[in-house]
Structure formats: C-alpha cells, structure tokens
PDB file of C-alpha atoms in Angstrom:
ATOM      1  CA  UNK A 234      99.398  93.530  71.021  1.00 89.00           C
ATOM      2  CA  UNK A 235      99.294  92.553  74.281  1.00 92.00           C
ATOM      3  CA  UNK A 236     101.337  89.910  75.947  1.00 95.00           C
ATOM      4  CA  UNK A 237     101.510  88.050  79.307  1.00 96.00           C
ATOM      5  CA  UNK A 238     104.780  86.855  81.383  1.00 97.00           C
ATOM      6  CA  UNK A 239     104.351  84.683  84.202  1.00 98.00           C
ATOM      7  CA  UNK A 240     107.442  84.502  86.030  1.00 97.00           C
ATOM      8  CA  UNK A 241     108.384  82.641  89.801  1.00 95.00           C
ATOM      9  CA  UNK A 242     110.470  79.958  91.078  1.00 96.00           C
ATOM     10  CA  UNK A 243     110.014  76.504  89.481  1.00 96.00           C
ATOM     11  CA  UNK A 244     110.598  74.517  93.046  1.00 98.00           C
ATOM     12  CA  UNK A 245     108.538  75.113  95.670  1.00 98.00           C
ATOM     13  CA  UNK A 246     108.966  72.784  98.999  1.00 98.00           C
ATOM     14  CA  UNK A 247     105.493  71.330 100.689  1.00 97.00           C
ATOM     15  CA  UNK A 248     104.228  73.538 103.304  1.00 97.00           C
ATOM     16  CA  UNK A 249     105.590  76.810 101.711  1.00 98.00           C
ATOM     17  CA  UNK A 250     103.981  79.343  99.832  1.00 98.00           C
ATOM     18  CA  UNK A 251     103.931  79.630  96.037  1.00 98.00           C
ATOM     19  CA  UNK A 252     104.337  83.194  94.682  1.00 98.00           C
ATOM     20  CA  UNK A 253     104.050  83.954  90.739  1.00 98.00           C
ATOM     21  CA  UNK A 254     104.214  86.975  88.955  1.00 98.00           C
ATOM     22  CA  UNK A 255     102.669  87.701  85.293  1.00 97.00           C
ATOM     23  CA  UNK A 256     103.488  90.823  83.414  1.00 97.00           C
ATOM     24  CA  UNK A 257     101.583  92.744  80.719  1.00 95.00           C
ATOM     25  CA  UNK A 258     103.498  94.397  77.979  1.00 94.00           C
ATOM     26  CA  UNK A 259     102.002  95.959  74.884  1.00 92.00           C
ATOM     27  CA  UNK A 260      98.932  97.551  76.264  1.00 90.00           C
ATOM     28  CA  UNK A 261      96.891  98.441  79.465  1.00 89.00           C
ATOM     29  CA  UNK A 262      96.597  96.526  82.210  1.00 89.00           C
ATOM     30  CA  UNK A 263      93.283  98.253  82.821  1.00 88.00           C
ATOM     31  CA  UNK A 264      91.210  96.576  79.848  1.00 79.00           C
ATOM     32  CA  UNK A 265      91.070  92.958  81.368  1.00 90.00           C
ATOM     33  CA  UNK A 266      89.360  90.745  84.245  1.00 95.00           C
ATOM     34  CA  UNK A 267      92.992  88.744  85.146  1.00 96.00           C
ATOM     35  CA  UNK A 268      92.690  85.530  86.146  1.00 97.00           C
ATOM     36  CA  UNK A 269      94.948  82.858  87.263  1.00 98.00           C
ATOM     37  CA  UNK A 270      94.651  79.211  85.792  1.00 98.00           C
ATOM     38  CA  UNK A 271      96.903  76.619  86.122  1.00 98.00           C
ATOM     39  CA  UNK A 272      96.740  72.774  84.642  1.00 98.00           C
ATOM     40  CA  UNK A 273      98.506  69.237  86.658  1.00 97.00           C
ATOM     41  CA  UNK A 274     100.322  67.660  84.143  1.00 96.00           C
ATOM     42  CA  UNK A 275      98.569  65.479  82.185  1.00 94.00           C
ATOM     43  CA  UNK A 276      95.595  66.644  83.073  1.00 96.00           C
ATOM     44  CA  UNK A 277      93.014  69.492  82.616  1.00 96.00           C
ATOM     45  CA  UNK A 278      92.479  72.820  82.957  1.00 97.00           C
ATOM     46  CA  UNK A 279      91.614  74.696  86.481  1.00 98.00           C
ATOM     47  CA  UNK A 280      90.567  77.980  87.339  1.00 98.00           C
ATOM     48  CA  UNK A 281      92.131  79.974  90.322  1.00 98.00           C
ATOM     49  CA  UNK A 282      90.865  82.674  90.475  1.00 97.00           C
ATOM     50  CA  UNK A 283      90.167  86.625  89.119  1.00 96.00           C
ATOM     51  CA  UNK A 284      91.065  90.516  89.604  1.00 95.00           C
ATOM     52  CA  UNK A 285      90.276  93.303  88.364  1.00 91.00           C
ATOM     53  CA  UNK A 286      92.102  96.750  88.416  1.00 84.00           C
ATOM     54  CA  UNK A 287      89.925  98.268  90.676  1.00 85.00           C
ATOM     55  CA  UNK A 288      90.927  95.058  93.362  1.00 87.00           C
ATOM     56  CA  UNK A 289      87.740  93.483  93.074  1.00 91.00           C
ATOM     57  CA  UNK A 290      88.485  89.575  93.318  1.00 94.00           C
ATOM     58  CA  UNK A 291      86.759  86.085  92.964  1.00 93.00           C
ATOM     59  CA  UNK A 292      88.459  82.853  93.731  1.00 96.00           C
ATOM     60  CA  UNK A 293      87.282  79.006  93.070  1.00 96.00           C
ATOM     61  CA  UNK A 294      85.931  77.912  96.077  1.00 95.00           C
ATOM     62  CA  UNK A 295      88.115  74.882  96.204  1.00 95.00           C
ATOM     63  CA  UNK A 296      91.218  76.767  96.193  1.00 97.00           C
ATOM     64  CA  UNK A 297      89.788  80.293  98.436  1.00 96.00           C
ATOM     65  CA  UNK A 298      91.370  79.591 101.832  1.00 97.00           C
ATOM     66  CA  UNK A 299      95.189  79.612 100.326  1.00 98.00           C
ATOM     67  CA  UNK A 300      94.996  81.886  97.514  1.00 98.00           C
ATOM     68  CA  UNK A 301      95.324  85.872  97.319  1.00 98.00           C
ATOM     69  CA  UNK A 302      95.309  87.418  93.792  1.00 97.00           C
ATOM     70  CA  UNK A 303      96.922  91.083  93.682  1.00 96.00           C
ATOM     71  CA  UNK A 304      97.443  93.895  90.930  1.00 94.00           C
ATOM     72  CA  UNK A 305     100.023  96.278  90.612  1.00 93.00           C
ATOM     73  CA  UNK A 306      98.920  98.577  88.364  1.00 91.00           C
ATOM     74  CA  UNK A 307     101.731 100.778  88.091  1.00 92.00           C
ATOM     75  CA  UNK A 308     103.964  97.938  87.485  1.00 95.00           C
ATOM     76  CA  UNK A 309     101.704  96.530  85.247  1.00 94.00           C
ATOM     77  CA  UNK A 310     101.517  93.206  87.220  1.00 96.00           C
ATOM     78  CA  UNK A 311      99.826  90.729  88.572  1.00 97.00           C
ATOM     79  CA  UNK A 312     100.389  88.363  91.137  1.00 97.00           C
ATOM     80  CA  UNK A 313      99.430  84.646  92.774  1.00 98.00           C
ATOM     81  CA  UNK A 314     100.415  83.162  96.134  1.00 98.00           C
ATOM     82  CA  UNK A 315      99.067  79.714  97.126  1.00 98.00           C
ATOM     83  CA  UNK A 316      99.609  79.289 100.571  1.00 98.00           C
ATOM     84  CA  UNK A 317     100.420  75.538 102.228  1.00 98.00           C
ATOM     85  CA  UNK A 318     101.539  73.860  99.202  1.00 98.00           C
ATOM     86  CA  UNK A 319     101.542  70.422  98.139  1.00 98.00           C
ATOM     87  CA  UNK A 320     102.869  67.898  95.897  1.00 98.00           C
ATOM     88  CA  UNK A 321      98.916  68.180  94.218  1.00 97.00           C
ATOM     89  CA  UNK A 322      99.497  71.869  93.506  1.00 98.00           C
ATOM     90  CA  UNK A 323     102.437  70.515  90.615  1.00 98.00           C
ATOM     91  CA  UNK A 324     100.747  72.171  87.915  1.00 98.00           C
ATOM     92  CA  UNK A 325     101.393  74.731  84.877  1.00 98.00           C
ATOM     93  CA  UNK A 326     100.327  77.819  85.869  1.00 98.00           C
ATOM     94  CA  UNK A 327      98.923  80.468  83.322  1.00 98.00           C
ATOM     95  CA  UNK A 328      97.984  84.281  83.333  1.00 98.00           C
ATOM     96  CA  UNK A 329      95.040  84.358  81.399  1.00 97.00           C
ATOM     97  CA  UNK A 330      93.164  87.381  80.539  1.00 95.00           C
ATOM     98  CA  UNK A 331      89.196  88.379  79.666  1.00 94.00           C
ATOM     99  CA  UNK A 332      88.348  91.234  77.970  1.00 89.00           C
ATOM    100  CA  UNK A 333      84.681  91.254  77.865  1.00 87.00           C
ATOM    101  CA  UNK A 334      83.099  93.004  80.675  1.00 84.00           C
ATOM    102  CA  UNK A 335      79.796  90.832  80.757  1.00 87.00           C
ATOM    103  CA  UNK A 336      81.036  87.202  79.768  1.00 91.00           C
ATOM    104  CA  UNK A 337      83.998  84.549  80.894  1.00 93.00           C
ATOM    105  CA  UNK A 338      86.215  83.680  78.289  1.00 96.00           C
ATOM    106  CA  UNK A 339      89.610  83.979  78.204  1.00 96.00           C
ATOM    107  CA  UNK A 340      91.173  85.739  75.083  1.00 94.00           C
ATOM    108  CA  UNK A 341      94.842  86.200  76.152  1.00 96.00           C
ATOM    109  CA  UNK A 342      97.104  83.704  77.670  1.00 98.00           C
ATOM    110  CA  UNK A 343     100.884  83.864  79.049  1.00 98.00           C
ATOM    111  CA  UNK A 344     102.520  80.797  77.761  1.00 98.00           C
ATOM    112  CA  UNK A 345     102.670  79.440  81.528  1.00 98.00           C
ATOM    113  CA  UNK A 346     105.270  78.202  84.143  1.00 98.00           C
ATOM    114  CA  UNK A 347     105.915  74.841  85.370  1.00 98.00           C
ATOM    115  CA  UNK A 348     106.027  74.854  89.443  1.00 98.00           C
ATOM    116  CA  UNK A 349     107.009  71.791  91.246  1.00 98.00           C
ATOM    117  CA  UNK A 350     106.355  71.197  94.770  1.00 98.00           C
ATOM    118  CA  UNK A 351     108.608  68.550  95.976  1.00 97.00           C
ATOM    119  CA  UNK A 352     111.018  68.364  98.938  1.00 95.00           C
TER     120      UNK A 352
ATOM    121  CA  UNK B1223      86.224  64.750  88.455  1.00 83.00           C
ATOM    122  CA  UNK B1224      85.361  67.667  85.778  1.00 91.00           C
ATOM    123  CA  UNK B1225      82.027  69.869  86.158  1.00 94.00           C
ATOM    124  CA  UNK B1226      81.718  69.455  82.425  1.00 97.00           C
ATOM    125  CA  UNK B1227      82.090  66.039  80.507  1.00 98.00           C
ATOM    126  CA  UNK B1228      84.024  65.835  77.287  1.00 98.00           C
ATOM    127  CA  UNK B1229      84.529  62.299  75.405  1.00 98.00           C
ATOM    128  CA  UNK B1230      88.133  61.641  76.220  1.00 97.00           C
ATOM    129  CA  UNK B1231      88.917  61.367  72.852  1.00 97.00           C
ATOM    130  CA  UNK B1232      87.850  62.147  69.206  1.00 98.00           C
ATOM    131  CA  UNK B1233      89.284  61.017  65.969  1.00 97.00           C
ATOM    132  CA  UNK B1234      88.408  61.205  62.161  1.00 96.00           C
ATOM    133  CA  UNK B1235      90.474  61.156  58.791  1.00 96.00           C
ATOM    134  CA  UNK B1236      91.967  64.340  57.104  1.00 97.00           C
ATOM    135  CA  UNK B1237      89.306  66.373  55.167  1.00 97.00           C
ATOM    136  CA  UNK B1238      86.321  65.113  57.639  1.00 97.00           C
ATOM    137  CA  UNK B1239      83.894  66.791  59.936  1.00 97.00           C
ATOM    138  CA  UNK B1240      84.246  65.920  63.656  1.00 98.00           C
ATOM    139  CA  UNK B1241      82.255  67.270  66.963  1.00 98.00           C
ATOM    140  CA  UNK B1242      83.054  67.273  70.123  1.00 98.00           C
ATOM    141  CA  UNK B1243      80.713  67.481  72.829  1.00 98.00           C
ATOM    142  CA  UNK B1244      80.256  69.548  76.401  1.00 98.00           C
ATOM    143  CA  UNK B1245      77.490  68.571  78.668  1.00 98.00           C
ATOM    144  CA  UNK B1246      76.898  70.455  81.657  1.00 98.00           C
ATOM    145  CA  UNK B1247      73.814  71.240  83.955  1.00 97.00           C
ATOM    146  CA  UNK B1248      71.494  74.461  84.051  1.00 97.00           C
ATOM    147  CA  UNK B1249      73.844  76.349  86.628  1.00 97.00           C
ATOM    148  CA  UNK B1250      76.682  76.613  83.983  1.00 97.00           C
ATOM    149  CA  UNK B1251      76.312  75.556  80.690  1.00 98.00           C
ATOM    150  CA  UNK B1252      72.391  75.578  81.006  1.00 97.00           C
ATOM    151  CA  UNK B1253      72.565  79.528  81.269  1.00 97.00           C
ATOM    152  CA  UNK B1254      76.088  80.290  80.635  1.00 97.00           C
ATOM    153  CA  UNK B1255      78.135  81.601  77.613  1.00 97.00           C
ATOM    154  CA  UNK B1256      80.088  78.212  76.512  1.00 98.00           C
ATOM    155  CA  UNK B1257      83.995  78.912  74.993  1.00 98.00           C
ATOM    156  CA  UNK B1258      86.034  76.741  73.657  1.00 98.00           C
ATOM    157  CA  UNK B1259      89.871  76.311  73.729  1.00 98.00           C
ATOM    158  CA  UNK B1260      92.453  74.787  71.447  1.00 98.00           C
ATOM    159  CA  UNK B1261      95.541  73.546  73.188  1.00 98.00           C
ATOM    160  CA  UNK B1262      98.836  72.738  70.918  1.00 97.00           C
ATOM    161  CA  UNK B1263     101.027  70.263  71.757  1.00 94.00           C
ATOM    162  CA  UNK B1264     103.832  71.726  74.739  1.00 94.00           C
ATOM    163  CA  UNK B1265     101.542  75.288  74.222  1.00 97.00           C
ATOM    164  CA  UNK B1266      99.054  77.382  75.869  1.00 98.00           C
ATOM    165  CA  UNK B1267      95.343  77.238  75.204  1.00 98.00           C
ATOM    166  CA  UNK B1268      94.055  79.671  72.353  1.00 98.00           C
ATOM    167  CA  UNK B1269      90.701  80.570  72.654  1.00 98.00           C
ATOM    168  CA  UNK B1270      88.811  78.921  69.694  1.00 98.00           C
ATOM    169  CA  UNK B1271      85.066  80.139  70.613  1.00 98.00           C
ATOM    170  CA  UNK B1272      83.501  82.270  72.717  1.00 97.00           C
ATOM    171  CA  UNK B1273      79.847  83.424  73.388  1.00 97.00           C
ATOM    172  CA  UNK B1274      78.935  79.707  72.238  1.00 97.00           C
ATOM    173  CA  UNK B1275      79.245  80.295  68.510  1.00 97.00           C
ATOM    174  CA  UNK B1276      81.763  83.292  67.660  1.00 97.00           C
ATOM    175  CA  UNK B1277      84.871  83.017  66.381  1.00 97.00           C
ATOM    176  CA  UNK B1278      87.911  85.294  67.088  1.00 96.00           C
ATOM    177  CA  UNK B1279      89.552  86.940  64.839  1.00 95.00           C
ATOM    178  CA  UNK B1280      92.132  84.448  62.518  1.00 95.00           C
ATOM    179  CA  UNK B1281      89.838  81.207  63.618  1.00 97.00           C
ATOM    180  CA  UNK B1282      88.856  79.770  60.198  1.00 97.00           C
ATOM    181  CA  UNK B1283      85.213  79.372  59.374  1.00 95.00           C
ATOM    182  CA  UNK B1284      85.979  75.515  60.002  1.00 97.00           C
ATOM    183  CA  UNK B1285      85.831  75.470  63.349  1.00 98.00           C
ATOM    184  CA  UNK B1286      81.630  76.497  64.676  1.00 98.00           C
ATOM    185  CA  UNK B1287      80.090  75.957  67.969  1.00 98.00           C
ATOM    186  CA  UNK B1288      76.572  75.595  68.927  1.00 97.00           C
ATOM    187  CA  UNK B1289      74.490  74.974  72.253  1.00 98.00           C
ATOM    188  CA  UNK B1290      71.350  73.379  73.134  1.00 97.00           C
ATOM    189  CA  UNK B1291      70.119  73.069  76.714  1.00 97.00           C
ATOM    190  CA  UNK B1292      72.928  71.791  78.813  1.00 97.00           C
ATOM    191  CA  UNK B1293      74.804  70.784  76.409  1.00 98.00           C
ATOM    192  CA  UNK B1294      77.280  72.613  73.988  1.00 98.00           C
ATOM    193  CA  UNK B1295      79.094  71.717  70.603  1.00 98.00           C
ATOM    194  CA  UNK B1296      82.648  72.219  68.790  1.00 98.00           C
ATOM    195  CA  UNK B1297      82.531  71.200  65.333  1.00 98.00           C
ATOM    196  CA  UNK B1298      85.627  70.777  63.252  1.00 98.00           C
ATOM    197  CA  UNK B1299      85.132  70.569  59.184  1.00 97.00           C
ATOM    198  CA  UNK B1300      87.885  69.830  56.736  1.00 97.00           C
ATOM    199  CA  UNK B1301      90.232  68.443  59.505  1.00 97.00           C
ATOM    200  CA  UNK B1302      94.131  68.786  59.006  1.00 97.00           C
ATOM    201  CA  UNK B1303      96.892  67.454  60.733  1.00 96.00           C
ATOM    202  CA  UNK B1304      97.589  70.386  62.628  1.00 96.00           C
ATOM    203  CA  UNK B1305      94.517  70.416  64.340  1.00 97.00           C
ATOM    204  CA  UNK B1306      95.394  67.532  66.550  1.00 97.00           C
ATOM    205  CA  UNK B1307      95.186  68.872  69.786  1.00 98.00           C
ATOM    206  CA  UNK B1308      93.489  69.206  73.341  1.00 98.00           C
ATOM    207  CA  UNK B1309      89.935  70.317  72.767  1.00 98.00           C
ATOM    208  CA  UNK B1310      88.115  71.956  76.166  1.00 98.00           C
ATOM    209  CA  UNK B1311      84.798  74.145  76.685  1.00 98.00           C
ATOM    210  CA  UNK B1312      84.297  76.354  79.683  1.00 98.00           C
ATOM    211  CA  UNK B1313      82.083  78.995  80.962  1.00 98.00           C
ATOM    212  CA  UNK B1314      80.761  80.127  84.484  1.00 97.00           C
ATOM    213  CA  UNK B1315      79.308  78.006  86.995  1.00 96.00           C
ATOM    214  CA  UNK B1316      76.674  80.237  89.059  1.00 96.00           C
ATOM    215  CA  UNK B1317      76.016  77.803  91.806  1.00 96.00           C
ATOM    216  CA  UNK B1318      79.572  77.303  92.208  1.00 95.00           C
ATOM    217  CA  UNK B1319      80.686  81.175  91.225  1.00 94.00           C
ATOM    218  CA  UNK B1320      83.814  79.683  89.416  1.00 95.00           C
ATOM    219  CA  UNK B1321      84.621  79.245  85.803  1.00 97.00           C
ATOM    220  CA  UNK B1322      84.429  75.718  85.355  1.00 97.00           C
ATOM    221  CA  UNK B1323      86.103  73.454  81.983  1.00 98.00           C
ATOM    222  CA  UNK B1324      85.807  70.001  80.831  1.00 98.00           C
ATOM    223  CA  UNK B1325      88.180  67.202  81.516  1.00 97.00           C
ATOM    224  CA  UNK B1326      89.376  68.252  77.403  1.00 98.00           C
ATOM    225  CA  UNK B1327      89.404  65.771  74.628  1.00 98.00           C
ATOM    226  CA  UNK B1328      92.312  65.150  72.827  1.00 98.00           C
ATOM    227  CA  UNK B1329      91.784  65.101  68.510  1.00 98.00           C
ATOM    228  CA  UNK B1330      93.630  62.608  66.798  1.00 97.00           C
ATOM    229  CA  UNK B1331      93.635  63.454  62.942  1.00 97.00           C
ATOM    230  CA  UNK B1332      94.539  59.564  61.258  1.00 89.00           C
TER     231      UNK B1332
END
C-alpha cells in the first residue's frame, strides 16, 4: 500500500524559508491530487495547497503569495516551501493525498512533521 | 475563525449514539462533497467519510454521515472508548477555491 514521508528540518528561524519534502513508497506517485496540510498545535486543520503530476497547482488563497508546491516524479516526491516564515506558521505539517479525480477528500496521510519557527 | 462550525465538543456514555454537526454555507458544504476525519490522540487524521455518506474500506458500519442543505452530519452508534478523538468535516469551498475544515470537535466517551 501506499505510504507518505514528510521529511525537513524541525527549526526554522523567522524570515527564512521553510522547505519539506514527502515521499511516496509502495505505489505510483501518478494516481493522486497531493496536497499539503498542516495543523498549529492545538488547533485545527489547514489546507495549503495541491499538485498534480502533470504540475497543475492550487493554493489557499491565504497562504498563495509564500507557497510553491513541486513534484518530482522520478523521485517520487513532493515538495513545500513557505517563504517569510513566522512564529504563526508553528504547525504540523502533513502530506496528504486524494485519489478521486472529481471530489476532495483526502484518503492517505503521512504521519506529519513538527516545524518550529523560532529564533 | 473556521469556514465550517463544529460544536467544540461532544460527549456520551459507552454503547450510545452521538452526532456531530458541520454547518457551512451554499459555496462549500451547500454544493460540496462533505468528508469527515478521525484524528487519534498524537496521530494523523484517517479519513472516516467521504462523498457525505461512504465509508472506506475497514470503517465499521457505526460510524454514517448524512447532509442536508448547508449542513452535514457524523453519527457515531455503539460508542467505545477508543473512539475518543478529534472529529472534523471538510470539503471544497468554490467561492474561496480552497478545501476548507471545521474548527474539529473533540469526543469524549465517559
């Protein structure tokens, strides 16, 4: 079965750029809309952002002007940056994959990593 | 501020029924697909629901979901212990063109 890995530095200093990785193992990397989600602690759920193999991307409005989602298809991965961070972008941050082609819903999920931005 | 309200919090004796509610507008839940997500304590979220009422493969039949206008339904029957958990719905927002969740609601089984 398929299975997610994100991967990336746990500290990230204000003002710097966040960069996480998630790899697929156990199938293709062609079957799913990836998407990036990430949660504050404590708190909820938010959604990123979306690619698909074929480069096509969507972000959240809220987020659009610092984030760039990339695939590397070869490598089976894909990858977030989140540009001018701060201490609000502490969050959990999940791969999360959909494997319907009509409908959002997200039925594989990496197990996540913690990023603090901090100084 | 979530674009979709849960009740903070839910709670109801082993072996009981319990729902949890999503209300939305008509630009996501309205005329959106709703999905549902449990969320373990220290884990990821597992999708629970998708397409407002089907279940994935290994969810037990006591777990359903329904929608009605804006607003969309988990329901929970036969509740164990280790179904305490975060609770949150989600689906696509198409004013905002995001996928949009609730603020989650956290099960307490007494």
């Amino acid at each position: 079965q398929v299975q997610l890995q994100e991967s990336g530095p746990g500290l990230v200093k204000p003002s710097e750029t966040l960069s996480l990785t998630c790899s697929v193992s156990g199938g293709s990397i062609s079957s799913y809309y990836w998407s990036w989600i990430r949660q504050p602690p404590g708190r909820g759920l938010e959604w990123i952002g979306y690619i698909y193999d074929n480069g096509e991307t969507s972000y959240n409005p809220s987020l659009k002007s610092r984030v760039t989602i990339s695939v590397d298809t070869s490598k089976k991965q894909v990858s977030l940056k989140l540009r001018s961070v701060t201490a609000a972008d502490t969050a959990v941050y999940y791969c999360a994959g959909r494997s319907s082609d009509w409908y959002w819903y997200f039925d594989l999920w990496g197990r996540g990593t913690l990023v603090t931005v901090s100084s | 501020q979530s674009v979709l309200t849960q009740p903070p919090s839910v709670s109801a004796a082993p072996g009981q029924k319990v729902t949890i509610s999503c209300s939305g507008s008509s630009s996501n839940v309205g005329n959106n697909y709703v999905s549902w997500y449990q969320q373990l304590p220290g884990t990821a979220p597992k999708l629970l629901m998708y397409e407002n009422n089907k279940r994935p493969s290994g969810i037990p039949d006591r777990f359903s979901g329904s929608k009605s206008g804006t607003s969309a339904t988990l329901g929970i029957t036969g509740l164990q212990t280790g179904d305490e958990a975060d609770y949150y719905c989600g689906t696509w927002d198409s004013s905002l063109r995001a996928v949009v969740f609730g603020g989650g609601t956290k099960l307490t089984v007494l």
